[in-house]
Amino acid sequence: RLDLLFNNAGIVWGGDTELLTLDQWNAIIDVNIRGVVHGIAAAYPQMLQQGHGHIVNTASMAGLTAAG
C-alpha cells in the first residue's frame, strides 16, 4: 500500500549561471526535474491500482531562484 509520495530534492551550483558547464546543467536537471518525474512514475501505478494516493511535489529555493 502506498498512500503518499513526497518529492523533495534540489541542487544548485553557486556562482554565475552563465558559467555553468553542460555537465553541471545536466546534474541540476537530473535532480530538480527528472527526479520528480521518476518519483511520480514509480508511485503512480500503485496508487492507480489501489484507487487512491496523494503526490506532493515541492521545490527548494535553489530550484526557484537563479544564482549569480
C-alpha positions as a LaTeX table, in Angstrom:
\begin{tabular}{lrrr}
\hline
Residue & $x$ (\AA) & $y$ (\AA) & $z$ (\AA) \\
\hline
Arg1 & 0.00 & 0.00 & 0.00 \\
Leu2 & 1.28 & 3.44 & $-0.93$ \\
Asp3 & $-0.68$ & 6.43 & 0.33 \\
Leu4 & 1.74 & 9.33 & $-0.10$ \\
Leu5 & 4.69 & 10.28 & $-2.26$ \\
Phe6 & 6.53 & 13.39 & $-1.14$ \\
Asn7 & 9.06 & 14.51 & $-3.75$ \\
Asn8 & 11.55 & 16.95 & $-2.25$ \\
Ala9 & 15.00 & 17.28 & $-3.74$ \\
Gly10 & 17.04 & 20.03 & $-5.28$ \\
Ile11 & 20.58 & 21.07 & $-6.04$ \\
Val12 & 22.18 & 24.30 & $-7.16$ \\
Trp13 & 25.66 & 25.43 & $-8.06$ \\
Gly14 & 26.82 & 28.74 & $-6.68$ \\
Gly15 & 28.34 & 31.39 & $-8.86$ \\
Asp16 & 27.36 & 32.91 & $-12.15$ \\
Thr17 & 24.69 & 30.97 & $-14.03$ \\
Glu18 & 26.22 & 31.73 & $-17.41$ \\
Leu19 & 29.45 & 29.99 & $-16.35$ \\
Leu20 & 27.84 & 26.62 & $-15.58$ \\
Thr21 & 29.12 & 23.75 & $-17.67$ \\
Leu22 & 26.84 & 21.42 & $-19.59$ \\
Asp23 & 27.62 & 18.67 & $-17.07$ \\
Gln24 & 26.54 & 20.95 & $-14.22$ \\
Trp25 & 23.30 & 21.83 & $-16.02$ \\
Asn26 & 22.63 & 18.13 & $-16.65$ \\
Ala27 & 23.14 & 17.33 & $-12.96$ \\
Ile28 & 20.76 & 20.12 & $-11.93$ \\
Ile29 & 18.11 & 18.97 & $-14.41$ \\
Asp30 & 18.56 & 15.31 & $-13.41$ \\
Val31 & 17.80 & 16.05 & $-9.76$ \\
Asn32 & 15.42 & 19.02 & $-9.93$ \\
Ile33 & 13.25 & 17.83 & $-12.83$ \\
Arg34 & 13.89 & 14.21 & $-13.69$ \\
Gly35 & 13.97 & 13.22 & $-10.02$ \\
Val36 & 10.37 & 14.40 & $-9.65$ \\
Val37 & 9.28 & 12.65 & $-12.85$ \\
His38 & 10.92 & 9.37 & $-11.82$ \\
Gly39 & 9.30 & 9.52 & $-8.38$ \\
Ile40 & 5.85 & 10.03 & $-9.89$ \\
Ala41 & 6.42 & 7.28 & $-12.46$ \\
Ala42 & 7.38 & 4.85 & $-9.69$ \\
Ala43 & 4.46 & 5.66 & $-7.36$ \\
Tyr44 & 1.56 & 6.37 & $-9.70$ \\
Pro45 & 0.89 & 2.82 & $-10.96$ \\
Gln46 & 0.49 & 1.53 & $-7.38$ \\
Met47 & $-1.76$ & 4.45 & $-6.43$ \\
Leu48 & $-3.85$ & 3.91 & $-9.55$ \\
Gln49 & $-4.20$ & 0.19 & $-8.82$ \\
Gln50 & $-5.34$ & 0.76 & $-5.24$ \\
Gly51 & $-7.68$ & 3.58 & $-6.26$ \\
His52 & $-6.15$ & 6.32 & $-4.14$ \\
Gly53 & $-2.98$ & 8.11 & $-3.14$ \\
His54 & $-1.50$ & 11.57 & $-2.91$ \\
Ile55 & 1.54 & 13.05 & $-4.61$ \\
Val56 & 3.13 & 16.19 & $-3.23$ \\
Asn57 & 5.94 & 17.85 & $-5.19$ \\
Thr58 & 7.93 & 20.62 & $-3.57$ \\
Ala59 & 10.89 & 22.64 & $-4.73$ \\
Ser60 & 13.68 & 24.17 & $-2.73$ \\
Met61 & 14.54 & 27.82 & $-3.18$ \\
Ala62 & 17.55 & 26.54 & $-5.12$ \\
Gly63 & 15.17 & 25.40 & $-7.84$ \\
Leu64 & 13.21 & 28.64 & $-7.89$ \\
Thr65 & 15.90 & 31.32 & $-7.94$ \\
Ala66 & 18.81 & 31.98 & $-10.23$ \\
Ala67 & 22.36 & 32.00 & $-8.95$ \\
Gly68 & 24.73 & 34.87 & $-9.66$ \\
\hline
\end{tabular}
